[in-house]
N, CA and C of each residue as an Amber inpcrd file, in Angstrom:
protein
   630
  90.2800000  86.2920000  78.5300000  89.7700000  86.6830000  79.8340000
  90.0060000  85.5810000  80.8630000  89.9250000  84.3110000  80.4260000
  90.1540000  83.2180000  81.3590000  91.5520000  83.3010000  81.9470000
  92.5210000  83.6600000  81.1120000  93.8870000  83.8010000  81.6090000
  93.9740000  84.9190000  82.6320000  93.2900000  86.0350000  82.3690000
  93.2520000  87.1260000  83.3370000  92.6670000  86.6620000  84.6610000
  91.6200000  85.8600000  84.6140000  90.9910000  85.3750000  85.8330000
  91.9610000  84.5190000  86.6370000  92.7110000  83.6650000  85.9450000
  93.6470000  82.7920000  86.6520000  94.7710000  83.5800000  87.2950000
  95.1930000  84.6780000  86.6600000  96.3180000  85.4430000  87.1800000
  95.9090000  86.4690000  88.2210000  94.6200000  86.6750000  88.4190000
  94.1150000  87.6550000  89.3710000  94.0840000  87.0180000  90.7590000
  95.0120000  87.4160000  91.6040000  95.1200000  86.8620000  92.9500000
  94.5940000  87.8620000  93.9740000  93.9910000  87.3820000  95.0560000
  93.4910000  88.2970000  96.0890000  94.6180000  89.1450000  96.6730000
  94.2740000  90.3370000  97.0900000  95.2660000  91.2250000  97.7000000
  94.5700000  92.2390000  98.5960000  95.3300000  92.8190000  99.5070000
  94.8090000  93.8360000 100.4160000  95.1870000  95.2200000  99.9260000
  94.2490000  96.1420000 100.0030000  94.5410000  97.5560000  99.7830000
  93.7370000  98.3270000 100.8170000  94.4320000  99.0290000 101.6990000
  93.7580000  99.7110000 102.7950000  92.9680000  98.7010000 103.6220000
  91.6970000  98.9930000 103.9320000  90.8880000  98.0660000 104.7290000
  90.1660000  97.0210000 103.8770000  90.4820000  96.9630000 102.5850000
  89.7540000  96.0980000 101.6600000  90.5650000  94.8580000 101.2860000
  89.8610000  93.7590000 101.0570000  90.4380000  92.5230000 100.5360000
  89.7900000  92.2640000  99.1790000  90.5350000  92.5190000  98.1180000
  90.0060000  92.4000000  96.7600000  90.2670000  90.9820000  96.2600000
  89.1980000  90.3140000  95.7940000  89.3750000  88.9320000  95.3640000
  88.4340000  88.6200000  94.2090000  88.8290000  87.6790000  93.3300000
  87.9330000  87.2390000  92.2490000  86.8720000  86.3010000  92.7910000
  85.8200000  86.0810000  92.0110000  84.6930000  85.2840000  92.5020000
  85.0600000  83.8240000  92.7270000  86.1150000  83.3300000  92.0540000
  86.4560000  81.9200000  92.2290000  87.3470000  81.6820000  93.4490000
  87.7100000  82.7380000  94.1590000  88.4960000  82.6000000  95.3950000
  87.7040000  83.2510000  96.5280000  87.0220000  82.4500000  97.3050000
  86.1450000  82.9880000  98.3430000  86.5990000  82.6310000  99.7510000
  87.6760000  81.8590000  99.8870000  88.1480000  81.5160000 101.2230000
  89.4110000  82.3120000 101.5420000  89.8040000  82.2540000 102.7940000
  91.0390000  82.9140000 103.2050000  90.9400000  84.4180000 103.3510000
  89.7220000  84.9500000 103.5200000  89.5810000  86.3910000 103.7110000
  90.0800000  86.7400000 105.1070000  91.0900000  87.5970000 105.2180000
  91.6210000  87.9330000 106.5440000  90.5590000  88.6010000 107.4040000
  90.4990000  88.2520000 108.6830000  89.5110000  88.8630000 109.5660000
  89.7190000  90.3730000 109.6760000  88.6110000  91.0870000 109.7290000
  88.6920000  92.5360000 109.9060000  88.7460000  93.3280000 108.6280000
  88.8970000  92.6550000 107.4760000  88.9430000  93.3630000 106.2050000
  87.5890000  93.2890000 105.4970000  87.3140000  94.2920000 104.6630000
  86.0780000  94.3310000 103.8880000  86.3210000  93.6620000 102.5400000
  85.6670000  92.5390000 102.2470000  85.9020000  91.8550000 100.9730000
  85.2340000  92.5870000  99.8150000  85.9680000  92.7010000  98.7230000
  85.4440000  93.2440000  97.4650000  85.6050000  92.1540000  96.4130000
  84.4930000  91.5980000  95.9790000  84.5110000  90.4930000  95.0140000
  84.3670000  91.0700000  93.6090000  85.4640000  91.1250000  92.8820000
  85.4960000  91.7370000  91.5490000  86.2370000  90.8130000  90.5970000
  85.6590000  90.5250000  89.4440000  86.3180000  89.6800000  88.4630000
  87.0820000  90.5190000  87.4470000  88.2280000  89.9950000  87.0120000
  89.0390000  90.6750000  86.0120000  88.4280000  90.5370000  84.6320000
  88.6540000  91.5180000  83.7930000  88.3210000  91.4130000  82.3850000
  86.9100000  91.7770000  82.0030000  86.0290000  92.0550000  82.9600000
  84.6400000  92.3520000  82.6390000  84.4130000  93.8300000  82.3710000
  85.0290000  94.6800000  83.1700000  84.9540000  96.1290000  82.9890000
  86.1430000  96.7190000  83.7210000  86.4950000  97.9590000  83.3920000
  87.6750000  98.5660000  83.9960000  87.5170000  98.6470000  85.5110000
  88.5810000  98.2530000  86.2230000  88.6020000  98.4420000  87.6550000
  88.5260000  97.1620000  88.4560000  89.6740000  96.4600000  88.6100000
  89.7260000  95.3030000  89.4890000  90.4590000  95.6290000  90.7840000
  91.0360000  96.8240000  90.8570000  91.7780000  97.1980000  92.0470000
  93.2670000  96.9980000  91.9100000  93.7200000  96.2870000  90.8840000
  95.1420000  96.0050000  90.7590000  95.9240000  97.2040000  90.2480000
  95.3100000  98.0690000  89.4460000  96.0200000  99.2220000  88.8900000
  96.2280000 100.2830000  89.9610000  97.3220000 101.0430000  89.8180000
  97.6610000 102.0710000  90.8030000  96.5480000 103.0910000  90.9880000
  95.8010000 103.3850000  89.9090000  94.7470000 104.3880000  90.0200000
  93.6220000 103.9110000  90.9290000  93.1930000 102.6570000  90.7490000
  92.1190000 102.1220000  91.5850000  92.6010000 101.9100000  93.0130000
  93.8130000 101.4160000  93.1780000  94.3620000 101.2310000  94.5190000
  94.4650000 102.5740000  95.2430000  94.8810000 103.6050000  94.5190000
  94.9760000 104.9260000  95.1320000  93.6240000 105.4260000  95.6030000
  92.5950000 105.2000000  94.7960000  91.2420000 105.6040000  95.1940000
  90.7760000 104.8400000  96.4260000  91.0030000 103.5390000  96.4520000
  90.5840000 102.7460000  97.5980000  91.2980000 103.1930000  98.8650000
  92.5860000 103.4770000  98.7560000  93.3340000 103.9600000  99.9190000
  92.8130000 105.3210000 100.3830000  92.5150000 106.2090000  99.4270000
  92.0330000 107.5350000  99.7910000  90.6400000 107.4560000 100.4080000
  89.7740000 106.6180000  99.8470000  88.4310000 106.4760000 100.4040000
  88.4860000 106.0520000 101.8640000  89.4530000 105.2100000 102.2000000
  89.5560000 104.7070000 103.5720000  89.9280000 105.7960000 104.5630000
  90.3990000 106.9440000 104.0810000  90.7430000 108.0550000 104.9770000
  89.5500000 108.9810000 105.2150000  88.4520000 108.7680000 104.4870000
  87.2840000 109.6450000 104.5870000  86.2470000 108.9720000 105.4780000
  86.2520000 109.3220000 106.7320000  85.4420000 108.6010000 107.7070000
  84.3770000 109.4690000 108.3730000  84.3370000 110.7600000 108.0610000
  83.3350000 111.6390000 108.6630000  82.0130000 111.4580000 107.9210000
  80.9780000 110.9220000 108.5950000  79.7060000 110.6800000 107.8890000
  79.1210000 111.9310000 107.2490000  79.3220000 113.0810000 107.8630000
  78.7570000 114.3130000 107.3190000  79.4130000 114.7050000 106.0000000
  80.6070000 114.1880000 105.7370000  81.3390000 114.5600000 104.5340000
  81.2590000 113.4990000 103.4410000  80.5530000 112.4150000 103.6990000
  80.4630000 111.3300000 102.7120000  79.0270000 110.8460000 102.5160000
  78.0730000 111.5870000 103.0430000  76.6920000 111.1010000 103.0430000
  76.1180000 110.9800000 101.6310000  76.4390000 111.9270000 100.7750000
  75.8890000 111.9560000  99.4180000  77.0500000 111.8610000  98.4390000
  77.2840000 110.6520000  97.8970000  78.4710000 110.3980000  97.0780000
  78.0830000 109.8110000  95.7340000  78.9010000 110.1060000  94.7170000
  78.6720000 109.5880000  93.3750000  80.0030000 109.1510000  92.7720000
  79.9740000 108.0580000  92.0310000  81.1420000 107.5280000  91.3250000
  80.9210000 107.7450000  89.8310000  81.6760000 108.6710000  89.2530000
  81.5310000 109.0290000  87.8350000  82.5480000 108.2220000  87.0240000
  82.0550000 107.4670000  86.0370000  82.9320000 106.5650000  85.2890000
  83.1870000 105.3190000  86.1180000  82.1050000 104.6680000  86.5450000
  82.1930000 103.6350000  87.5820000  82.8550000 102.3430000  87.1230000
  82.8930000 102.0800000  85.8000000  83.5080000 100.8400000  85.3330000
  82.8740000  99.6250000  85.9910000  83.6860000  98.8100000  86.6440000
  83.2020000  97.5820000  87.2890000  82.3410000  97.8630000  88.5110000
  82.3420000  99.1090000  88.9730000  81.5910000  99.4580000  90.1740000
  82.3840000  99.3140000  91.4520000  83.6640000  98.9780000  91.3520000
  84.4520000  98.6560000  92.5450000  84.4890000  99.7970000  93.5540000
  84.5910000 101.0500000  93.0920000  84.7080000 102.1560000  94.0410000
  83.3780000 102.4600000  94.7180000  82.2870000 102.4250000  93.9630000
  80.9680000 102.6270000  94.5700000  80.6680000 101.5160000  95.5730000
  81.0110000 100.2760000  95.2140000  80.8060000  99.1400000  96.1120000
  81.6510000  99.3060000  97.3720000  82.8930000  99.7490000  97.2000000
  83.7650000  99.9790000  98.3550000  83.1920000 101.0510000  99.2730000
  82.6570000 102.1330000  98.7010000  82.0600000 103.1960000  99.5140000
  80.8440000 102.6770000 100.2690000  80.0070000 101.8990000  99.5880000
  78.8110000 101.3540000 100.2340000  79.1840000 100.4390000 101.3920000
  80.2310000  99.6360000 101.2180000  80.6540000  98.7280000 102.2780000
  81.3340000  99.4700000 103.4190000  82.1140000 100.4800000 103.0700000
  82.8740000 101.2150000 104.0750000  81.9710000 102.0670000 104.9550000
  80.9830000 102.7090000 104.3240000  80.1440000 103.6660000 105.0420000
  78.7280000 103.1720000 105.2880000  78.3470000 102.0540000 104.6960000
  77.0110000 101.4650000 104.8610000  75.9100000 102.4760000 104.5660000
  76.0390000 103.1030000 103.3970000  74.9910000 104.0310000 102.9640000
  74.9070000 104.0050000 101.4410000  73.7990000 104.5180000 100.8780000
  73.6240000 104.4600000  99.4290000  74.6730000 105.2560000  98.6630000
  75.0450000 104.7380000  97.4920000  75.9970000 105.3820000  96.5930000
  75.4630000 105.2550000  95.1670000  75.5950000 106.3300000  94.3930000
  75.1980000 106.3180000  92.9880000  76.4440000 106.2010000  92.1170000
  76.3360000 105.4920000  91.0050000  77.4270000 105.4010000  90.0490000
  76.9180000 105.5710000  88.6350000  77.7810000 106.0510000  87.7560000
  77.4140000 106.2070000  86.3600000  78.5790000 105.9330000  85.4480000
  78.2800000 105.4770000  84.2350000  79.3150000 105.2360000  83.2350000
  78.7040000 105.4650000  81.8530000  79.5250000 105.9330000  80.9090000
  78.9940000 106.1510000  79.5590000  78.9070000 104.8530000  78.7590000
  79.3880000 103.7550000  79.3370000  79.3260000 102.4350000  78.7040000
  78.2210000 101.6230000  79.3770000  77.1370000 101.3620000  78.6380000
  76.0040000 100.6410000  79.2170000  76.3970000  99.2390000  79.6680000
  77.3440000  98.6270000  78.9750000  77.7860000  97.2840000  79.3740000
  78.4730000  97.3240000  80.7330000  79.2990000  98.3600000  80.9490000
  79.9550000  98.5110000  82.2490000  78.9210000  98.7020000  83.3490000
  77.8740000  99.4520000  83.0680000  76.8110000  99.6640000  84.0610000
  76.1770000  98.3280000  84.4470000  75.9420000  97.4720000  83.4550000
  75.3990000  96.1490000  83.7410000  76.3250000  95.3220000  84.6100000
  77.6290000  95.4050000  84.3370000  78.6170000  94.6770000  85.1400000
  78.6250000  95.2170000  86.5650000  78.5560000  96.5390000  86.7150000
  78.5650000  97.1500000  88.0450000  77.3590000  96.7040000  88.8580000
  76.1930000  96.6570000  88.2130000  74.9800000  96.1950000  88.9040000
  75.1460000  94.7500000  89.3690000  75.7060000  93.9180000  88.4910000
  75.9350000  92.5160000  88.8540000  76.9240000  92.3970000  90.0080000
  78.0040000  93.1800000  89.9570000  79.0110000  93.1260000  91.0160000
  78.4490000  93.5980000  92.3580000  77.5800000  94.6000000  92.3220000
  76.9590000  95.0600000  93.5680000  76.1520000  93.9270000  94.2040000
  75.4570000  93.1660000  93.3690000  74.7190000  92.0240000  93.8860000
  75.6270000  90.9630000  94.4760000  76.7250000  90.6700000  93.7890000
  77.6740000  89.6710000  94.2790000  78.3010000  90.0880000  95.6010000
  78.3770000  91.4080000  95.8340000  78.9910000  91.9210000  97.0580000
  77.9770000  92.2340000  98.1490000  76.7160000  91.9010000  97.9040000
  75.7030000  92.0840000  98.9340000  75.3000000  93.5200000  99.1870000
  75.5530000  94.4150000  98.2060000  75.1850000  95.8260000  98.3870000
  74.2740000  96.3080000  97.2550000  73.5210000  95.3880000  96.6640000
  72.6030000  95.7740000  95.5930000  71.5780000  96.7920000  96.0770000
  71.2330000  96.7220000  97.3590000  70.2680000  97.6600000  97.9050000
  70.8370000  99.0240000  98.1960000  72.1660000  99.1460000  98.1620000
  72.8260000 100.4160000  98.4550000  73.3800000 101.0950000  97.2070000
  73.6990000 100.3320000  96.1820000  74.3380000 100.8850000  94.9810000
  73.3530000 100.9390000  93.8180000  73.2610000 102.0970000  93.1940000
  72.4630000 102.2500000  91.9780000  73.3650000 102.7890000  90.8770000
  73.2920000 102.1790000  89.7040000  74.1590000 102.5490000  88.5930000
  73.3170000 102.9210000  87.3790000  73.7900000 103.9360000  86.6490000
  73.0530000 104.4420000  85.4960000  74.0230000 104.7610000  84.3550000
  73.5090000 104.6780000  83.1330000  74.2920000 105.1100000  81.9780000
  74.2600000 106.6300000  81.9090000  75.4420000 107.2280000  81.9150000
  75.5130000 108.6910000  81.9440000  76.8710000 109.1500000  81.4480000
  76.8810000 110.2420000  80.6940000  78.1260000 110.9400000  80.3440000
  78.3690000 111.9680000  81.4390000  79.3990000 111.7610000  82.2280000
  79.6230000 112.6360000  83.3640000  78.4230000 112.6020000  84.2930000
  77.9230000 113.7770000  84.6550000  76.7600000 113.8910000  85.5300000
  75.4960000 114.2660000  84.7590000  75.4910000 114.0420000  83.4390000
  74.4120000 114.5580000  82.6090000  73.0730000 113.8630000  82.8260000
  73.0710000 112.5600000  83.1030000  71.8050000 111.8380000  83.2750000
  71.0430000 112.4040000  84.4720000  69.7280000 112.4490000  84.3590000
  68.9010000 112.9910000  85.4360000  69.1520000 112.2770000  86.7600000
  69.4130000 110.9720000  86.6920000  69.6150000 110.1960000  87.9240000
  70.8660000 110.6300000  88.6820000  71.8510000 111.1850000  87.9540000
  73.0670000 111.6670000  88.6050000  73.0110000 113.1650000  88.8810000
  72.3310000 113.9110000  88.0190000  72.2280000 115.3550000  88.2240000
  71.2680000 115.6920000  89.3570000  70.2280000 114.8860000  89.5170000
  69.1870000 115.1790000  90.4910000  69.6310000 115.2500000  91.9370000
  70.4790000 114.3050000  92.4000000  70.8630000 114.3100000  93.8120000
  71.8720000 115.3990000  94.1980000  72.4180000 116.1390000  93.2490000
  73.3660000 117.2040000  93.5800000  72.6750000 118.2810000  94.4170000
  73.4080000 119.0000000  95.2600000  74.8670000 118.9790000  95.3900000
  75.3700000 117.7990000  96.2320000  76.4900000 117.2430000  95.7980000
  77.1020000 116.0960000  96.4550000  78.0820000 116.5380000  97.5420000
  78.3390000 115.6130000  98.4820000  79.4300000 115.7810000  99.4400000
  80.7460000 115.3110000  98.8370000  80.6590000 114.2950000  97.9530000
  81.8610000 113.6830000  97.3880000  81.5800000 113.2060000  95.9710000
  82.4550000 113.5850000  95.0490000  82.4350000 113.0580000  93.6920000
  83.7350000 112.2990000  93.4770000  83.6210000 111.0480000  93.0720000
  84.7780000 110.2130000  92.7700000  84.8280000 109.9920000  91.2660000
  85.9950000 110.1980000  90.6640000  86.1420000 109.9730000  89.2230000
  87.5280000 109.3970000  88.9500000  87.5790000 108.1380000  88.6030000
  88.8260000 107.4700000  88.2230000  88.7320000 107.1850000  86.7290000
  89.1620000 108.1730000  85.9360000  89.0430000 108.0260000  84.4830000
  90.3900000 108.3510000  83.8360000  90.5140000 109.4520000  83.1220000
  91.7700000 109.8670000  82.5080000  91.9230000 111.3730000  82.6810000
  93.1440000 111.8620000  82.5440000  93.4230000 113.2760000  82.8130000
  92.5900000 114.2090000  81.9350000  92.5040000 113.9260000  80.6380000
  91.7590000 114.7970000  79.7310000  90.2970000 114.9260000  80.1100000
  89.5820000 113.8110000  80.2690000  88.1920000 113.8990000  80.7080000
  88.0360000 114.5460000  82.0840000  88.9850000 114.3380000  82.9830000
  88.8970000 114.9920000  84.2930000  88.9180000 116.5090000  84.1490000
  89.7790000 117.0000000  83.2740000  89.8430000 118.4460000  83.0200000
  88.5080000 118.9130000  82.4360000  87.9770000 118.1640000  81.4810000
  86.7150000 118.5490000  80.8410000  85.5560000 118.5730000  81.8350000
  85.6010000 117.7190000  82.8470000  84.5010000 117.6080000  83.7990000
  84.5560000 118.6510000  84.9140000  85.6580000 119.3740000  85.0140000
  85.8130000 120.3340000  86.1150000  84.6700000 121.3400000  86.1560000
  84.2510000 121.8320000  84.9930000  83.1850000 122.8360000  84.9440000
  81.8740000 122.3200000  85.5110000  81.5850000 121.0290000  85.3110000
  80.3300000 120.4760000  85.8150000  80.4540000 119.9790000  87.2510000
  81.6480000 119.5720000  87.6560000  81.8290000 119.0700000  89.0180000
  81.7210000 120.1900000  90.0500000  82.2160000 121.3800000  89.7120000
  82.1740000 122.4900000  90.6610000  80.7690000 122.7830000  91.1700000
  79.8120000 123.0670000  90.2680000  78.4430000 123.3610000  90.7090000
  77.7250000 122.1650000  91.3280000  78.2090000 120.9500000  91.0600000
  77.5400000 119.7570000  91.5610000  77.9640000 119.3760000  92.9740000
  78.9080000 120.1280000  93.5480000  79.3770000 119.8680000  94.9060000
  78.9330000 120.9870000  95.8270000  78.5970000 120.6340000  97.0490000
  78.2940000 121.6560000  98.0440000  79.5980000 122.3570000  98.4400000
  79.5410000 123.5860000  98.9400000  80.7430000 124.2270000  99.4680000
  81.3640000 123.3580000 100.5680000  82.6550000 123.1220000 100.4540000
  83.3340000 122.2320000 101.3790000  83.3560000 120.7870000 100.9280000
  82.6110000 120.4820000  99.8540000  82.6190000 119.1300000  99.3140000
  83.9360000 118.8130000  98.6300000  84.1510000 117.5370000  98.3670000
  85.4320000 117.1010000  97.8100000  85.2460000 116.3520000  96.4910000
  86.3130000 116.4000000  95.6880000  86.4430000 115.5020000  94.5470000
  87.6490000 114.6060000  94.7770000  87.4870000 113.3350000  94.4760000
  88.5760000 112.3740000  94.5080000  88.8300000 111.9820000  93.0580000
  89.9930000 112.3570000  92.5490000  90.2960000 112.2050000  91.1240000
  91.4750000 111.2660000  90.9260000  91.3590000 110.3670000  89.9580000
  92.4770000 109.4980000  89.6210000  92.3850000 109.1190000  88.1550000
  93.3910000 108.3530000  87.7030000  93.4970000 108.0350000  86.2870000
  94.5160000 108.9160000  85.5980000  95.2850000 109.6740000  86.3670000
  96.2430000 110.6110000  85.7890000  97.6630000 110.2530000  86.1990000
  98.5780000 110.4350000  85.2620000  99.9890000 110.2730000  85.5550000
 100.4740000 111.4440000  86.4090000 101.5350000 111.2220000  87.1700000
 102.0670000 112.2720000  88.0410000 102.3490000 113.5470000  87.2490000
 102.8700000 113.3990000  86.0350000 103.2190000 114.5790000  85.2430000
 101.9990000 115.3150000  84.6970000 100.8210000 114.7050000  84.7770000
  99.5890000 115.3570000  84.3330000  98.8540000 116.0520000  85.4770000
  99.3340000 115.8670000  86.7010000  98.6000000 116.3520000  87.8700000
  98.4730000 117.8700000  87.8860000  99.5210000 118.5720000  87.4830000
  99.4680000 120.0290000  87.5030000  98.3510000 120.5720000  86.6240000
  98.1780000 119.9840000  85.4600000  97.1210000 120.3930000  84.5350000
  95.7420000 120.1760000  85.1500000  95.5680000 119.0410000  85.8170000
  94.2720000 118.7210000  86.4200000  93.9970000 119.6470000  87.6050000
  94.9760000 119.8340000  88.4650000  94.7820000 120.7080000  89.6310000
  94.4600000 122.1310000  89.1910000  95.1240000 122.5940000  88.1400000
  94.8630000 123.9520000  87.6430000  93.4310000 124.1020000  87.1400000
  92.9250000 123.0890000  86.4420000  91.5550000 123.1460000  85.9360000
  90.5480000 123.2320000  87.0770000  90.8080000 122.5080000  88.1510000
  89.8880000 122.5260000  89.2830000  90.0780000 123.7750000  90.1470000
  91.2760000 124.2990000  90.1730000  91.5030000 125.5540000  90.8990000
  90.6550000 126.6760000  90.3160000  90.4570000 126.6490000  89.0010000
  89.6200000 127.6710000  88.3610000  88.1550000 127.5430000  88.7800000
  87.7770000 126.3900000  89.3130000  86.4170000 126.1790000  89.7990000
  86.3240000 126.3230000  91.3220000  87.3850000 126.8270000  91.9340000
  87.3660000 127.0770000  93.3680000  87.8130000 125.9210000  94.2380000
  88.5340000 124.9470000  93.6460000  89.0190000 123.8100000  94.4150000
  90.4480000 124.0510000  94.8960000  90.7300000 123.5620000  96.0970000
  92.0840000 123.6260000  96.6290000  92.5950000 122.2120000  96.8960000
  93.8900000 122.0500000  96.7440000  94.5380000 120.7530000  96.9530000
  94.4820000 120.3720000  98.4270000  94.1410000 119.1250000  98.7000000
  94.1210000 118.6350000 100.0750000  95.2110000 117.5890000 100.3100000
  95.2200000 116.5210000  99.5140000  96.3030000 115.5400000  99.6390000
  96.3310000 114.6410000  98.4090000  97.3660000 113.8140000  98.3510000
  97.5690000 112.9730000  97.1720000  98.1420000 111.6320000  97.5940000
  98.0170000 110.6420000  96.6950000  98.6640000 109.3450000  96.8330000
  99.2930000 109.0170000  95.4930000 100.5780000 108.6920000  95.4750000
 101.2890000 108.3010000  94.2650000 101.6310000 106.8120000  94.3380000
 101.2470000 106.0680000  93.3120000 101.5220000 104.6390000  93.2590000
 102.0020000 104.2730000  91.8560000 102.7270000 103.1610000  91.7720000
 103.3410000 102.7510000  90.5020000 102.6610000 101.5110000  89.9430000
 102.4710000 101.5100000  88.6320000 102.0110000 100.3300000  87.8900000
 102.7540000 100.2870000  86.5660000 103.3850000  99.1820000  86.2720000
 104.0430000  98.9920000  84.9870000 105.1200000 100.0050000  84.6700000
 105.8170000 100.4840000  85.6970000 106.8900000 101.4410000  85.4820000
 106.4490000 102.8840000  85.4030000 105.1530000 103.1370000  85.4690000
 104.6260000 104.5120000  85.4330000 104.0630000 104.8660000  86.8080000
 104.2110000 106.1420000  87.1710000 103.6930000 106.6110000  88.4470000
 102.3970000 107.3730000  88.2270000 101.3780000 106.9700000  88.9900000
 100.0330000 107.5230000  88.8690000  99.6570000 108.2410000  90.1560000
  98.9030000 109.3180000  90.0110000  98.5430000 110.1380000  91.1740000
  97.0330000 110.1170000  91.4110000  96.6640000 109.9750000  92.6640000
  95.2800000 110.1330000  93.1060000  95.2030000 111.4190000  93.9100000
  94.2440000 112.2690000  93.5800000  94.1210000 113.5930000  94.1920000
  92.8420000 113.7130000  94.9960000  92.9330000 114.3880000  96.1300000
  91.7580000 114.7930000  96.8750000  91.7490000 116.3210000  96.9390000
  90.7090000 116.9270000  96.3920000  90.5740000 118.3780000  96.3360000
  89.2830000 118.7750000  97.0370000  89.2960000 119.9570000  97.6270000
  88.1190000 120.4560000  98.3370000  87.6080000 121.7320000  97.6890000
  86.2920000 121.8200000  97.5510000  85.6940000 123.0200000  96.9780000
  85.5380000 124.0900000  98.0460000  85.9270000 125.3040000  97.7220000
  85.8340000 126.4250000  98.6720000  84.3730000 126.7300000  98.9940000
């Protein structure tokens, strides 16, 4: 992990400046800093899936459409923290790994949004803390294609009509399968971002519920 920390260099993605905790200077003016350490839990922002989510989140600026948001499979908490910083409002996150939840809570504190971000151990939206606030305006899930397909049945009822899902963790060639699963729940394609990591192309999807 120490080697990962040394190789993790700050970088910009959309309006965010992602940096490890040992590099706190040189933040460009006007950018929102995200202090995330490598190797603690999934999601430092370097992978195409996380970068795609951060870029897509930056396009969602209507307060009425982002007021009630949840990050499913939060990992390090980077996306929930980014939403809290971008919109300055509370965000809920959940992960089936209790250790990741602990890391996310710690990262929220390091980023000064502990009062805005709450994280819970949950499989999908099953925990009461995540099921209770539904219907959501926005559900974010950066996991894998298979689990995204499995979650479609629960995400549909958990969103208000007109609400959106932001999905990532899928290869471009898996996108058709994921879109089809959500289409059966009344979702329509809105837009996408394709980015490359390690020679593979990954897709981030934004879908809207009818």
